[in-house]
Coordinates of C-alpha atoms in Angstrom, one line a residue:
Chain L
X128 CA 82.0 284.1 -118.4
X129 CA 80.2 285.1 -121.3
X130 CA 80.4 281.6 -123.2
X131 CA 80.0 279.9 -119.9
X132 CA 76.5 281.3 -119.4
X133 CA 75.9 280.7 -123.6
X134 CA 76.7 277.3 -122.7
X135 CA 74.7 276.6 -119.2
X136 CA 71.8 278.3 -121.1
X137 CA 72.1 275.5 -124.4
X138 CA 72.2 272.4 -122.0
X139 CA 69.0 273.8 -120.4
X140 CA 67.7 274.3 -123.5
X141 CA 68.5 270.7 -124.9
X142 CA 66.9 269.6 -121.2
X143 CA 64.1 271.3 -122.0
X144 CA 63.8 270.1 -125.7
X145 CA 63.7 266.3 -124.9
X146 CA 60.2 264.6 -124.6
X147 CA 58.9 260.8 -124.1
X148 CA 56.6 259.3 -127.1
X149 CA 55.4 255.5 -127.1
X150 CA 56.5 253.0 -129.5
X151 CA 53.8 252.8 -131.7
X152 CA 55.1 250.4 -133.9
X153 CA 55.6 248.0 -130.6
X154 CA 51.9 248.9 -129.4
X155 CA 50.9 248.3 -132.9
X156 CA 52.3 244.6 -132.3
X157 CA 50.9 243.7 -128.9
X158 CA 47.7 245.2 -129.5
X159 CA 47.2 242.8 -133.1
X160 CA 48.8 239.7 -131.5
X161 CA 46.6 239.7 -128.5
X162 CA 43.4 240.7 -130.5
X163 CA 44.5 237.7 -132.9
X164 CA 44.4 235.3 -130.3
X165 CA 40.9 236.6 -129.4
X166 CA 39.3 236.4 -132.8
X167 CA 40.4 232.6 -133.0
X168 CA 39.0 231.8 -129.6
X169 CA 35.9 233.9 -130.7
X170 CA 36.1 231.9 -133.7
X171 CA 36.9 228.4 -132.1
X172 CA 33.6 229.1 -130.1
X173 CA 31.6 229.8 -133.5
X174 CA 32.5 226.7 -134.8
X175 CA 31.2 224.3 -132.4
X176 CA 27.8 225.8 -133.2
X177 CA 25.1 224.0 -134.5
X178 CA 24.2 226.9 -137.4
X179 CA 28.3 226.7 -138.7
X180 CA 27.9 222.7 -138.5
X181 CA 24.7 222.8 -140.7
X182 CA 26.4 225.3 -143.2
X183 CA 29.3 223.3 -142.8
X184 CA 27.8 220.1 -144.1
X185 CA 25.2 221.7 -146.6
X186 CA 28.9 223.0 -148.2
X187 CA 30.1 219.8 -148.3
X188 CA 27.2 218.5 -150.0
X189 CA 27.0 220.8 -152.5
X190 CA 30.8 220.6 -153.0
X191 CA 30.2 216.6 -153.2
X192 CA 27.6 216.6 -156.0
X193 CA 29.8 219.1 -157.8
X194 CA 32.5 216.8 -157.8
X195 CA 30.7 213.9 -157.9
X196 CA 28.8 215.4 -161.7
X197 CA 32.7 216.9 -162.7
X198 CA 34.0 213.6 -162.0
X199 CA 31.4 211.6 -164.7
X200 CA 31.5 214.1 -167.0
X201 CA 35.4 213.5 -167.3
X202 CA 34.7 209.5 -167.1
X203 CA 32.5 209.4 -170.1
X204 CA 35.1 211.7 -172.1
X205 CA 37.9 209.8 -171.7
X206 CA 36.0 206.4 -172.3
X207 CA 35.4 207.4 -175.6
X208 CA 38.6 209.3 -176.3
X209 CA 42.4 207.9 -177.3
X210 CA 44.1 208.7 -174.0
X211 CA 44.1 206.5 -171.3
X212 CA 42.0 207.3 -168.1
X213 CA 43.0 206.9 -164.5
X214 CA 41.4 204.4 -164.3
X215 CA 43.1 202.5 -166.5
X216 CA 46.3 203.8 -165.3
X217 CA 45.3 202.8 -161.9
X218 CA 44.1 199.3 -163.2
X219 CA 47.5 198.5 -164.3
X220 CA 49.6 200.0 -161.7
X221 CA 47.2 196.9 -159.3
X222 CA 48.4 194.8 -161.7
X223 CA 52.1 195.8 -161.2
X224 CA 51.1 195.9 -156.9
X225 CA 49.8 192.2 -157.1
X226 CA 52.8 191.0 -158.7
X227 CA 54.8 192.5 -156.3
X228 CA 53.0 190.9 -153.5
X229 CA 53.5 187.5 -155.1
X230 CA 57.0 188.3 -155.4
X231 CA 57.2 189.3 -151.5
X232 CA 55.1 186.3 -150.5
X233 CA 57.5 184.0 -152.1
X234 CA 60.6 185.7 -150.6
X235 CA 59.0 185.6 -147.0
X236 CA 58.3 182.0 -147.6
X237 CA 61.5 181.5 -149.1
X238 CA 63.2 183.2 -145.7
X239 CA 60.7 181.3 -143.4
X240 CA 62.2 177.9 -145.3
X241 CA 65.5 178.1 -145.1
X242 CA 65.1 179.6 -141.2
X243 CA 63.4 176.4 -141.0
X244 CA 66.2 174.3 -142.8
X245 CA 69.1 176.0 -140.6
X246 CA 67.5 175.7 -137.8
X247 CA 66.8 171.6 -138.8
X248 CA 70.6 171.1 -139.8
X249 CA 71.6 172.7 -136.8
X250 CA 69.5 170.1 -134.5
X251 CA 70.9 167.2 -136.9
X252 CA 74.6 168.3 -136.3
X253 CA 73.6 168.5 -132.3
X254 CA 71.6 165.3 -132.3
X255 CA 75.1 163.7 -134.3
X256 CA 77.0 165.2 -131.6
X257 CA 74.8 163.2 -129.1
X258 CA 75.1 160.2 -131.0
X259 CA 78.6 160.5 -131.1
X260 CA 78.8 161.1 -127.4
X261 CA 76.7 158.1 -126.2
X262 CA 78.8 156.0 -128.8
X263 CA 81.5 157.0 -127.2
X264 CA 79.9 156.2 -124.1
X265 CA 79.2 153.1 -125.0
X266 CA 82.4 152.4 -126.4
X267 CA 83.8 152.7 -122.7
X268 CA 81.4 151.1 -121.2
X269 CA 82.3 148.2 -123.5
X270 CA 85.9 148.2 -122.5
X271 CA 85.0 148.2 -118.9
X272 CA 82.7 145.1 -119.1
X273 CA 85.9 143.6 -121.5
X274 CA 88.6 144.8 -118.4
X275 CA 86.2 143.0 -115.9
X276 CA 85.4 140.1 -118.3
X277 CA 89.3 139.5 -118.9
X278 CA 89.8 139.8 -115.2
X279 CA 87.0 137.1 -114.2
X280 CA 88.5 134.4 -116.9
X281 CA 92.0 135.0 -115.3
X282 CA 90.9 134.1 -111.8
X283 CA 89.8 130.6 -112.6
X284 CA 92.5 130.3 -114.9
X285 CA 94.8 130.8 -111.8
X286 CA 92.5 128.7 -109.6
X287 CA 92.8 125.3 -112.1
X288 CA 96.5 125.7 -113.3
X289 CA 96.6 124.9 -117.2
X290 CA 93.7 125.4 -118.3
X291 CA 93.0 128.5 -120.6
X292 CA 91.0 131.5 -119.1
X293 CA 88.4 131.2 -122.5
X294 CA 88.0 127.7 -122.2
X295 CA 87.9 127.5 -118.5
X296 CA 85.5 130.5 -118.8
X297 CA 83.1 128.9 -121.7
X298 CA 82.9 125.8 -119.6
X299 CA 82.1 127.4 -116.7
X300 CA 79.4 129.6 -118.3
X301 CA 78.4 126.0 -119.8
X302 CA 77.7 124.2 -116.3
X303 CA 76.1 127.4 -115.0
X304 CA 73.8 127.0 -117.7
X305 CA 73.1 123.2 -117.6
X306 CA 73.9 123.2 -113.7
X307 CA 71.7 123.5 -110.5
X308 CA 72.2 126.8 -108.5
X309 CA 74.4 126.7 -106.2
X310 CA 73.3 126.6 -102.6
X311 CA 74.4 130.6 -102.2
X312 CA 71.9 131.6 -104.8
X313 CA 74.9 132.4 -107.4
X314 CA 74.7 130.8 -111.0
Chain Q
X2 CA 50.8 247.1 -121.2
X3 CA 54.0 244.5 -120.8
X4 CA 56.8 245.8 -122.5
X5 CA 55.9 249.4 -123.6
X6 CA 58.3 250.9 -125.1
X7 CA 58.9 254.6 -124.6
X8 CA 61.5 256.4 -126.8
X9 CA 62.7 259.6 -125.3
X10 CA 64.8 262.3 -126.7
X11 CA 65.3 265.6 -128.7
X12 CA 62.7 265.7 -131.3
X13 CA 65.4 264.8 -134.2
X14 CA 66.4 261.5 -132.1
X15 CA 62.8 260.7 -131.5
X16 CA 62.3 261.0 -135.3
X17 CA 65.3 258.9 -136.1
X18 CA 64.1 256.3 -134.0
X19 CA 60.6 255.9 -135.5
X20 CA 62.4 256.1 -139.0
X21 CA 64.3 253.0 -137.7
X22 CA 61.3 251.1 -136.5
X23 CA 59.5 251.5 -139.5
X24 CA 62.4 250.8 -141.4
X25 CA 63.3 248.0 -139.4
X26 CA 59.2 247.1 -140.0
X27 CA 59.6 247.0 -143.5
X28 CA 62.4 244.8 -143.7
X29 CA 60.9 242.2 -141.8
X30 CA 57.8 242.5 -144.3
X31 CA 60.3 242.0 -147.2
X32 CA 62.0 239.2 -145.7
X33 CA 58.8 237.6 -144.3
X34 CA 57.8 237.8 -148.1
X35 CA 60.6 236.5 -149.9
X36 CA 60.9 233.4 -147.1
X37 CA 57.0 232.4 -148.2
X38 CA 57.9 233.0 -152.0
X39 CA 61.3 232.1 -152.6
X40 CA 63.2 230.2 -150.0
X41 CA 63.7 226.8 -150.4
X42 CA 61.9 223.9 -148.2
X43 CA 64.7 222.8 -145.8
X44 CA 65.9 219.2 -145.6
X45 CA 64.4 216.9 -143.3
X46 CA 64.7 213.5 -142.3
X47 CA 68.1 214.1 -142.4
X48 CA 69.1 210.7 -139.8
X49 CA 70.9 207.9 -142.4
X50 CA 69.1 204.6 -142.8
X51 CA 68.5 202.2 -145.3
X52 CA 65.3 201.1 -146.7
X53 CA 65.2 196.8 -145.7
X54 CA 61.8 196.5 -147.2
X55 CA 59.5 198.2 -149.4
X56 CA 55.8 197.1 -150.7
X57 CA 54.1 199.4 -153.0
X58 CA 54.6 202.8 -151.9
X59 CA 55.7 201.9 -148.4
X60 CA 59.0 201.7 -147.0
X61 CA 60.5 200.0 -144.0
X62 CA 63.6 202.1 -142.8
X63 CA 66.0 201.1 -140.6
X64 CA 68.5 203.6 -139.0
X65 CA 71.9 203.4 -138.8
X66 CA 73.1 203.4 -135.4
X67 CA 76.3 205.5 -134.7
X68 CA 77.8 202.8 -132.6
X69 CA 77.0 200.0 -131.1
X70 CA 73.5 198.9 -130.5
X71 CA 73.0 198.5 -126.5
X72 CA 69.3 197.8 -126.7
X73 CA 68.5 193.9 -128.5
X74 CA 64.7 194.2 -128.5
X75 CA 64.3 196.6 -132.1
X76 CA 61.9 199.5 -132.1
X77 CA 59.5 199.6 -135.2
X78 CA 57.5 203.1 -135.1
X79 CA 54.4 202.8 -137.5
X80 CA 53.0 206.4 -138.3
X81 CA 49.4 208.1 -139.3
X82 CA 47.9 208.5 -142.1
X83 CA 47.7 211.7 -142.3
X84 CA 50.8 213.9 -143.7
X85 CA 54.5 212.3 -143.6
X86 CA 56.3 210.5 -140.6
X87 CA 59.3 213.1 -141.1
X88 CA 57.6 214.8 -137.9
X89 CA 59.2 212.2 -135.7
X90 CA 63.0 212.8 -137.8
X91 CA 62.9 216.9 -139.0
X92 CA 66.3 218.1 -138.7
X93 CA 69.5 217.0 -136.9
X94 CA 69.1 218.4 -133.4
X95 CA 65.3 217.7 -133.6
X96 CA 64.1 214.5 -134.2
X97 CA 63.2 211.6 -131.9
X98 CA 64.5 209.3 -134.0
X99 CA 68.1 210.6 -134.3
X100 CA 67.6 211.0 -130.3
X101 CA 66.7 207.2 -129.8
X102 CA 69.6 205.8 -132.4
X103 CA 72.1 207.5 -130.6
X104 CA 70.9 206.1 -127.5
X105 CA 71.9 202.7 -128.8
X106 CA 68.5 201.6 -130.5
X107 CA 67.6 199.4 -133.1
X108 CA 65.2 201.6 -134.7
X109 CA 63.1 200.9 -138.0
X110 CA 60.0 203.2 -139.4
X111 CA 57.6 201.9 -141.9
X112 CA 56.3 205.0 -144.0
X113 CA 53.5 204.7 -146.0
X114 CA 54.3 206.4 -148.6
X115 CA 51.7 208.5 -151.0
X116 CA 48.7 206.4 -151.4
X117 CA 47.7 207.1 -155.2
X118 CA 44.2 206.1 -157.3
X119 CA 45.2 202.4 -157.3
X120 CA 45.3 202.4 -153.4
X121 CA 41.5 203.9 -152.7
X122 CA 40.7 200.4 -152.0
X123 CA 43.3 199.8 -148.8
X124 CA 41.2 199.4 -145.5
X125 CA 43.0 198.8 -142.4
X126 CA 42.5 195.1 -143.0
X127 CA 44.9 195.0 -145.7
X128 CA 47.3 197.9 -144.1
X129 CA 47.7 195.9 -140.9
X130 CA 47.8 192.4 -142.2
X131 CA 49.6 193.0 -145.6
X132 CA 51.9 196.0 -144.3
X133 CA 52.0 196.2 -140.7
X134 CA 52.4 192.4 -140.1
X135 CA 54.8 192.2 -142.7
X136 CA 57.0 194.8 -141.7
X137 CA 57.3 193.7 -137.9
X138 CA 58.2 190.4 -139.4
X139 CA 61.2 191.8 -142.0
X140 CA 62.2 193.9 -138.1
X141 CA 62.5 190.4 -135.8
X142 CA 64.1 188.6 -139.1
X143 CA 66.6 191.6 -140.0
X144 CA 67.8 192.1 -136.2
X145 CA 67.0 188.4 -135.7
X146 CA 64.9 189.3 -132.7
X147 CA 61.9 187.4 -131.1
X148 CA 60.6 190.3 -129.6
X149 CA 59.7 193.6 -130.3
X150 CA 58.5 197.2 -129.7
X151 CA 56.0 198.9 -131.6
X152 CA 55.5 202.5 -131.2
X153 CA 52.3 204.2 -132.6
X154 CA 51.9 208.1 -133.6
X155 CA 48.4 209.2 -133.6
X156 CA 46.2 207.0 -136.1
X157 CA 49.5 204.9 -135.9
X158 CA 48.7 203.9 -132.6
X159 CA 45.3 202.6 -133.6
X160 CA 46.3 200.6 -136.1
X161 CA 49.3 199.0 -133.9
X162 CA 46.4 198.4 -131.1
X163 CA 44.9 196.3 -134.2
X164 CA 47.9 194.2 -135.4
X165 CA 48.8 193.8 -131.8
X166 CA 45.2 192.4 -130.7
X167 CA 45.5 189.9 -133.7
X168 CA 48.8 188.8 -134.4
X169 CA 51.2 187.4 -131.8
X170 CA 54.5 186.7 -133.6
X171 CA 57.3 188.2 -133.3
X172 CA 56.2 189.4 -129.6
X173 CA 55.4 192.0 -129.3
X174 CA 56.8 193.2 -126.1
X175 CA 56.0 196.7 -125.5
X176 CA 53.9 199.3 -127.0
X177 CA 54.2 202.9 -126.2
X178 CA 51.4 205.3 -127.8
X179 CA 51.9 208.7 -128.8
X180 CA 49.0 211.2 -129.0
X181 CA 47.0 207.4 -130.2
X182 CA 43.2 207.6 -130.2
X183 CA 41.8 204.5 -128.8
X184 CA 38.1 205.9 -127.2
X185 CA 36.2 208.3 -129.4
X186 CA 33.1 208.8 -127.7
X187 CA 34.4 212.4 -126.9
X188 CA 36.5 213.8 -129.3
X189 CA 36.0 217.2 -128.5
X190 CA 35.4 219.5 -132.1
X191 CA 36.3 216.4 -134.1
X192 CA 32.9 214.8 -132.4
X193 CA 30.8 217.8 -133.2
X194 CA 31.1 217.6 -136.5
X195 CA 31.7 213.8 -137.7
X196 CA 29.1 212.7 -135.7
X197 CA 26.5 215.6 -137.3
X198 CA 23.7 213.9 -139.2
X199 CA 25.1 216.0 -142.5
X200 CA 28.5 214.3 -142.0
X201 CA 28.1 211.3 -144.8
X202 CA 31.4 209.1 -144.9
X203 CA 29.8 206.5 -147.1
X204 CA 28.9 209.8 -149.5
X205 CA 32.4 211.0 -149.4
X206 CA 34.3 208.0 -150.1
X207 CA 31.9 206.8 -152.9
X208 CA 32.5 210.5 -154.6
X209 CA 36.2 210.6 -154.0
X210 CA 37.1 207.4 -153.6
X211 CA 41.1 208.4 -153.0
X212 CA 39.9 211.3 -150.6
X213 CA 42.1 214.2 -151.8
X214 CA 44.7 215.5 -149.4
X215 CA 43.1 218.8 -150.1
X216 CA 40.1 217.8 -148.0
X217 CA 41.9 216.1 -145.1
X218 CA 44.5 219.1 -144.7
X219 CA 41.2 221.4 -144.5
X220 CA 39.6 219.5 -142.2
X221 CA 42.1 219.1 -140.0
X222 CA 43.3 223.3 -140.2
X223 CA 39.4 224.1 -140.1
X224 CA 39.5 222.7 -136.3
X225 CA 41.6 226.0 -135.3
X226 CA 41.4 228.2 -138.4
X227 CA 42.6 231.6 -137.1
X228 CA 45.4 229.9 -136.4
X229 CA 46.6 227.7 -138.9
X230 CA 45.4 229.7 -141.4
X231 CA 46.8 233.5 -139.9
X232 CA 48.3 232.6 -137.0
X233 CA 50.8 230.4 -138.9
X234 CA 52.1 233.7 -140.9
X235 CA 51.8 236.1 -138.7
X236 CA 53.9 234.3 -136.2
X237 CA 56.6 233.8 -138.7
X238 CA 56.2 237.9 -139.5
X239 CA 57.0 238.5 -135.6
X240 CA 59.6 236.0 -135.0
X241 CA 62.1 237.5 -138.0
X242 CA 60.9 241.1 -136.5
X243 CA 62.4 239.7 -133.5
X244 CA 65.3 238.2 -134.8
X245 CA 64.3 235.0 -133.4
X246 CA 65.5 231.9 -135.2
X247 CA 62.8 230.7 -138.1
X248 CA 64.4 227.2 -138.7
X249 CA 62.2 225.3 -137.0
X250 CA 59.4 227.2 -138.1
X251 CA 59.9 226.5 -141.8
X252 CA 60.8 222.8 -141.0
X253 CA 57.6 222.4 -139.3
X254 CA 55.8 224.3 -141.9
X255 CA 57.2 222.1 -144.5
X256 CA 56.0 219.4 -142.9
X257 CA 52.1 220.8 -142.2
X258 CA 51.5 221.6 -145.4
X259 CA 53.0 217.8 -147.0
X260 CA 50.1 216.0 -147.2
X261 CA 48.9 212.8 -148.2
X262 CA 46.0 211.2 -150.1
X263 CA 43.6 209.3 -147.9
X264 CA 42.5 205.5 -149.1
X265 CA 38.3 205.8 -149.5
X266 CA 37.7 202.5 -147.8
X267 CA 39.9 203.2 -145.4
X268 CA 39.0 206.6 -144.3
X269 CA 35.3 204.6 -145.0
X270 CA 36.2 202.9 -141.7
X271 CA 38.1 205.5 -139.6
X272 CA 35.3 208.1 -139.6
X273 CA 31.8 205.2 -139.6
X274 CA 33.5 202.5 -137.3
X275 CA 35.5 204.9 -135.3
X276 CA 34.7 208.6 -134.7
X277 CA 31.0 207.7 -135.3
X278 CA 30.4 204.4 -133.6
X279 CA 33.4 203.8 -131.9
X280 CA 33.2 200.2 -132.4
X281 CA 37.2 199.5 -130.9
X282 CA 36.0 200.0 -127.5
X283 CA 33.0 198.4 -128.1
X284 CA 35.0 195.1 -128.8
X285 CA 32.7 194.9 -132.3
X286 CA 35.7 196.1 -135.0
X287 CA 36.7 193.6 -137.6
X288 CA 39.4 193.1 -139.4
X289 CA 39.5 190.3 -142.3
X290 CA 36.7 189.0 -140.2
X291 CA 38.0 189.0 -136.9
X292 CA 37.1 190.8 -134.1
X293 CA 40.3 193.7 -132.8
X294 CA 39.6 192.6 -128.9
X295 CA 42.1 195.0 -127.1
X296 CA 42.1 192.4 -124.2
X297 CA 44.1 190.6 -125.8
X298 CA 46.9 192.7 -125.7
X299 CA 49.7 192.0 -122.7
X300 CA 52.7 194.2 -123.4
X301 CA 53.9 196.6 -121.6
X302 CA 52.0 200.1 -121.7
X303 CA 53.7 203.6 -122.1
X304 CA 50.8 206.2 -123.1
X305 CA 51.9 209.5 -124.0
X306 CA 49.2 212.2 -124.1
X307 CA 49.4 216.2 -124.8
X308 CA 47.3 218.2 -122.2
X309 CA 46.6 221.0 -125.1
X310 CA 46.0 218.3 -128.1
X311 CA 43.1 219.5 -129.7
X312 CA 43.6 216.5 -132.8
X313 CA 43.3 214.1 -130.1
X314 CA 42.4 214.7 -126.6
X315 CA 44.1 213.3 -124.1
X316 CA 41.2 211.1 -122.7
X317 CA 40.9 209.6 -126.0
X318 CA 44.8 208.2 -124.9
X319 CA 43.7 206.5 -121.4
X320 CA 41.2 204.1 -123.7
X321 CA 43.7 201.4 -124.0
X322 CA 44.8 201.3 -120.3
X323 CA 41.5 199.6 -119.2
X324 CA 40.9 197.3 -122.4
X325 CA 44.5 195.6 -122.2
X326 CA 45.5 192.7 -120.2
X327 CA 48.8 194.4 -119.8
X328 CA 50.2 194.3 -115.8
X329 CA 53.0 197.0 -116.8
X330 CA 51.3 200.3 -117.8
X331 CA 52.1 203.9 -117.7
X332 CA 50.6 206.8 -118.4
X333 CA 52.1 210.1 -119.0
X334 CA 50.5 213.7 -119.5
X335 CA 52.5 216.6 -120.8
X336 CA 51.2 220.4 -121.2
X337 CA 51.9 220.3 -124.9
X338 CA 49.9 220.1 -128.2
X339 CA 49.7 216.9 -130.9
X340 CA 52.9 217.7 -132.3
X341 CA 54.5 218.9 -128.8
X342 CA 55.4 215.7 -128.0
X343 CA 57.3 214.8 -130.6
X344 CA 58.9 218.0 -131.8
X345 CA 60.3 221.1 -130.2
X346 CA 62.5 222.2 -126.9
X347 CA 59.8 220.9 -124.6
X348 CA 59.7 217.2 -126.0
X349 CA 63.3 217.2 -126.7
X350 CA 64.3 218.2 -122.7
X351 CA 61.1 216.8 -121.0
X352 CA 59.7 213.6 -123.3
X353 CA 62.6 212.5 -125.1
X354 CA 64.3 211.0 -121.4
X355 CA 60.8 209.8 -120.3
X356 CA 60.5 207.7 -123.7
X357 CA 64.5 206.4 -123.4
X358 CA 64.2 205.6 -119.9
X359 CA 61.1 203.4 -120.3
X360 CA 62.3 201.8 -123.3
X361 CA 65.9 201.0 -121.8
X362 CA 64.8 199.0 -118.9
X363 CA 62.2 197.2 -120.7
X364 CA 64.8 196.5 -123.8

C-alpha cells in the first residue's frame, strides 16, 4: 500500500511539474521573415522617390567622372609604357573578328552557291527527263503516222494490181499536187 | 501567430528541447556558411547539343533530340543581353529546353557569349543583321527548313520583333515572346529612374564604353534591393533550417550572379531609343537605316507575360499585339515573376504545356 501511495503521489508530482513555453527560436523566425518582407516593401516605396532618384543620379555622376579621370590616367601610362594597352589588345582581337566575318561571308556564299547549283542540276536532270519523255512521245507518234502511211500506200496498191504501194503513192501525191480538187473537196 | 510552436514538458525535457533548437540553429548557420564559401557552383546547361555555328563570341547550339524529331518547322530561341541564356536549360528536370527536345523539337539557341572591349561598338544593327540574321539562316539551311520559329526571352524578344520586321527569309512563321518588352512608356521603377533628367546614357556609354557587368547587375538588383541583396541569403538560411531542398536555389543563384558585359552603343540605344523615347512603338527605330515597322510582322503570336514581373511589366508584353499584322495571336498571363516563366514548379506544370501545345499545332 505504502509504495502504491509513494507512487500515485510521484505521477502527481511529475503532473504537476510539466509546463508549456513558446518556441522562441520559431517566433524568432516568423517574426524576422515577416518584418523582412516589410522593410523591402518600405524600401521599394523609398526608392521610387524623387529625393533617392536625385541621390541616385548625383552618385552616378560622381561615380562617372571618377571613372571617367581613373580611366585617362591609366590611358596615358600605358601609351607611354612597354606593355600593351587594351586597347591595343582590343584593336587586334577586331582584326581577328573581321577576318572571321570574311571567312563566314564566303562560306554562306559558298552554301548559298552550291544550294543554287543543286537545285539547277536537279531542274536539268528533270527538264532531260521531259525531253526524254516528249522524244519518246514523238517517237510514237512517228510510228503511228508510218502504221497509217504504210496502210494508205497498200490500199491503192490493192486497188491498181502491180503497181508498188511507194510508187503508186508518190504518183498519187504527184497528181494531187499538179491536179484540180476533186469535186468532194479532197486533194 | 501561424504555426506557434509550444513545447511542453518537465522542465529538463523543455531544456533539452531548446538545447536542440539552438543546436539545430547553429547547424544550419554552419551549413548556410560553408554552402556560400565553399560549395561548388552546380552544373547547368546540362541538355547535349552541338555548337553548328559560332561568330565571335556567339554560339548557335542546336540540341540533340532524344528520338525522333515530330515537329519539321525548327525553334531558334535568341536570349537577352543581360546575364547567360542557361536560365532557359539549368539542370535536367528544369529546363525548357530539355522539356521542348523531348517533345520532339528541332531546337537551336544562339548565345551571345561574353561581349569583351573589342565588342563596345555592337548596336543592335549589327547584332540583328550580322548575328541574328545569320543564325536563323545556318537554322533553315541545317534542318533544311523554309520556315521557322523564333522565340524571344526578355531583350530577346525585342530584338527578334527587329529582325522579324526587317528580314523575311527563312519565314518566319511564328514568334512567341517571353517576358519581351515591346512598349515602354510605363515601365514601372525602370521608368522612374531612366527617364530622370540625371539619368545620362550618352555619359555612361562614352565613360565606359563596354558598360561593366558590375553596373548592369546593380541596376537591375537595386529595383528590389531587400530582396536580392538579403532576401536572397536569408532565404537560403531558412530553407536548409527547414530541410527543404537548396538545389534549385544554388542553380538559380549561379545563374543571378553570372553576368555579362554590356556593348556601350548598344546599351546607347536600349536605354535613349527605348526606355527613354520609346521610339519601337513610335514606328521611328532604325536599324542600318531602316525603319523596325512592327506592322510588318504576320506570324503567328504567342505572348507570354508574368503578372508579378517587376523587370518587365506585363503591359510592356501586349505592345506587339496591336502593331503586328498577325491574324493568329495569343496572349497569356501567369501570376509569376520574370524568371517564373521559365524556371521553377509553376512554369514547368502550368507554362511548359501552354508553350508545347501552341507550338505543336502550329509546327
Amino acid at each position: 500500500m505504502d509504495e502504491r501511495d509513494r507512487n500515485t503521489a510521484n505521477s502527481k508530482e511529475k503532473e504537476q511539474e510539466k509546463t508549456f513555453v513558446p518556441d522562441f527560436s520559431e517566433i524568432w523566425k516568423e517574426v524576422y521573415f515577416k518584418t523582412e518582407a516589410v522593410w523591402a516593401k518600405a524600401f521599394e516605396e523609398f526608392i521610387r522617390t524623387k529625393s533617392f532618384v536625385n541621390m541616385m543620379d548625383t552618385t552616378l555622376a560622381q561615380h562617372l567622372s571618377n571613372e571617367k579621370n581613373t580611366r585617362q590616367f591609366m590611358e596615358k601610362y600605358f601609351e607611354s609604357g612597354p606593355m600593351p594597352a587594351k586597347k591595343d589588345v582590343a584593336r587586334v582581337a577586331e582584326l581577328v573578328i573581321s577576318l572571321e566575318e570574311k571567312v563566314d561571308n564566303i562560306e554562306s556564299r559558298s552554301i548559298t552557291a552550291l544550294q543554287s547549283m543543286a537545285e539547277s542540276l536537279l531542274k536539268m536532270a528533270d527538264y532531260q527527263q521531259d525531253i526524254k519523255n516528249e522524244i519518246n512521245e514523238l517517237k510514237q507518234q512517228q510510228q503511228i503516222m508510218q502504221k497509217r502511211l504504210d496502210a494508205m500506200s497498200i490500199l491503192p496498191a490493192s486497188a491498181s494490181g502491180s503497181k508498188s504501194p511507194a510508187v503508186s503513192v508518190q504518183k498519187k501525191a504527184g497528181k494531187s499536187k499538179a491536179g484540180k480538187p476533186k469535186a468532194d473537196g479532197t486533194p | 501567430m501561424k504555426g506557434l510552436k509550444i513545447l511542453h514538458g518537465s522542465v529538463e525535457e523543455i531544456r533539452q528541447q531548446i538545447q536542440e533548437n539552438n543546436d539545430r540553429l547553429l547547424e544550419s548557420t554552419q551549413r548556410w556558411s560553408q554552402i556560400l564559401s565553399y560549395d561548388p557552383a552546380p552544373q547547368t546547361g546540362m541538355t547535349p547539343r552541338d555548337i553548328v555555328w559560332r561568330k565571335n563570341k556567339a554560339r548557335l547550339y542546336r540540341y540533340i533530340t532524344p528520338g525522333a524529331i515530330k515537329y519539321s518547322t525548327p525553334l531558334l530561341f535568341i536570349y537577352a543581353l543581360i546575364n547567360k541564356p542557361y536560365i532557359l536549360d539549368l539542370y535536367p528536370g528544369m529546363s525548357l529546353i530539355e522539356h521542348l527536345v523531348n517533345e520532339g523539337f528541332d531546337v537551336y539557341m544562339l548565345d551571345w557569349g561574353e561581349f569583351e572591349w573589342e565588342d563596345r561598338n555592337l548596336g543592335y544593327g549589327e547584332l540583328v543583321s550580322d548575328y541574328i540574321a545569320r543564325a536563323a539562316d545556318r537554322v533553315s539551311q541545317i534542318s533544311q527548313a523554309g520556315e521557322i520559329t523564333l522565340i524571344g526571352y526578355c531583350m530577346g524578344g525585342t530584338m527578334t520583333t527587329m529582325y522579324a520586321a526587317l528580314y523575311d527569309t527563312p519565314v518566319i512563321k511564328n514568334i512567341m515572346y517571353l517576358a519581351a518588352p515591346i512598349d515602354f512608356a510605363d515601365a514601372g521603377l525602370s521608368s522612374i529612374w531612366l527617364q530622370a533628367p540625371g539619368f545620362d546614357a550618352d555619359k555612361i556609354a562614352d565613360t565606359f564604353e563596354l558598360i561593366p557587368k558590375e553596373f548592369i547587375d546593380t541596376g537591375v538588383k537595386m529595383l528590389r534591393p531587400i530582396t536580392n541583396y538579403l532576401g536572397t541569403y536569408t532565404r537560403l538560411w531558412k530553407s536548409i533550417d527547414e530541410g527543404t531542398p537548396i538545389e534549385a536555389w544554388k542553380a538559380l543563384n549561379k545563374w543571378v550572379d553570372d553576368n555579362v558585359n554590356f556593348p556601350g552603343k548598344a546599351y546607347r540605344q536600349w536605354i535613349r531609343e527605348m526606355y527613354q523615347e520609346n521610339k519601337l512603338m513610335k514606328k521611328e527605330f532604325r536599324i542600318n537605316g531602316r525603319i523596325v515597322d512592327m506592322g510588318s510582322i504576320e506570324s503567328a503570336i504567342l505572348v507570354l507575360a508574368g503578372e508579378k514581373d517587376h523587370l518587365v511589366l506585363a503591359g510592356q508584353t501586349q505592345g506587339i499585339l496591336d502593331a503586328c499584322s498577325s491574324r493568329d495571336k495569343t496572349y497569356k498571363e501567369f501570376p509569376v515573376g520574370h524568371g517564373g516563366l521559365v524556371f521553377g514548379s509553376y512554369a514547368k506544370q502550368n507554362v511548359y504545356p501552354v508553350i508545347t501545345d501552341w507550338l505543336a499545332q502550329r509546327s
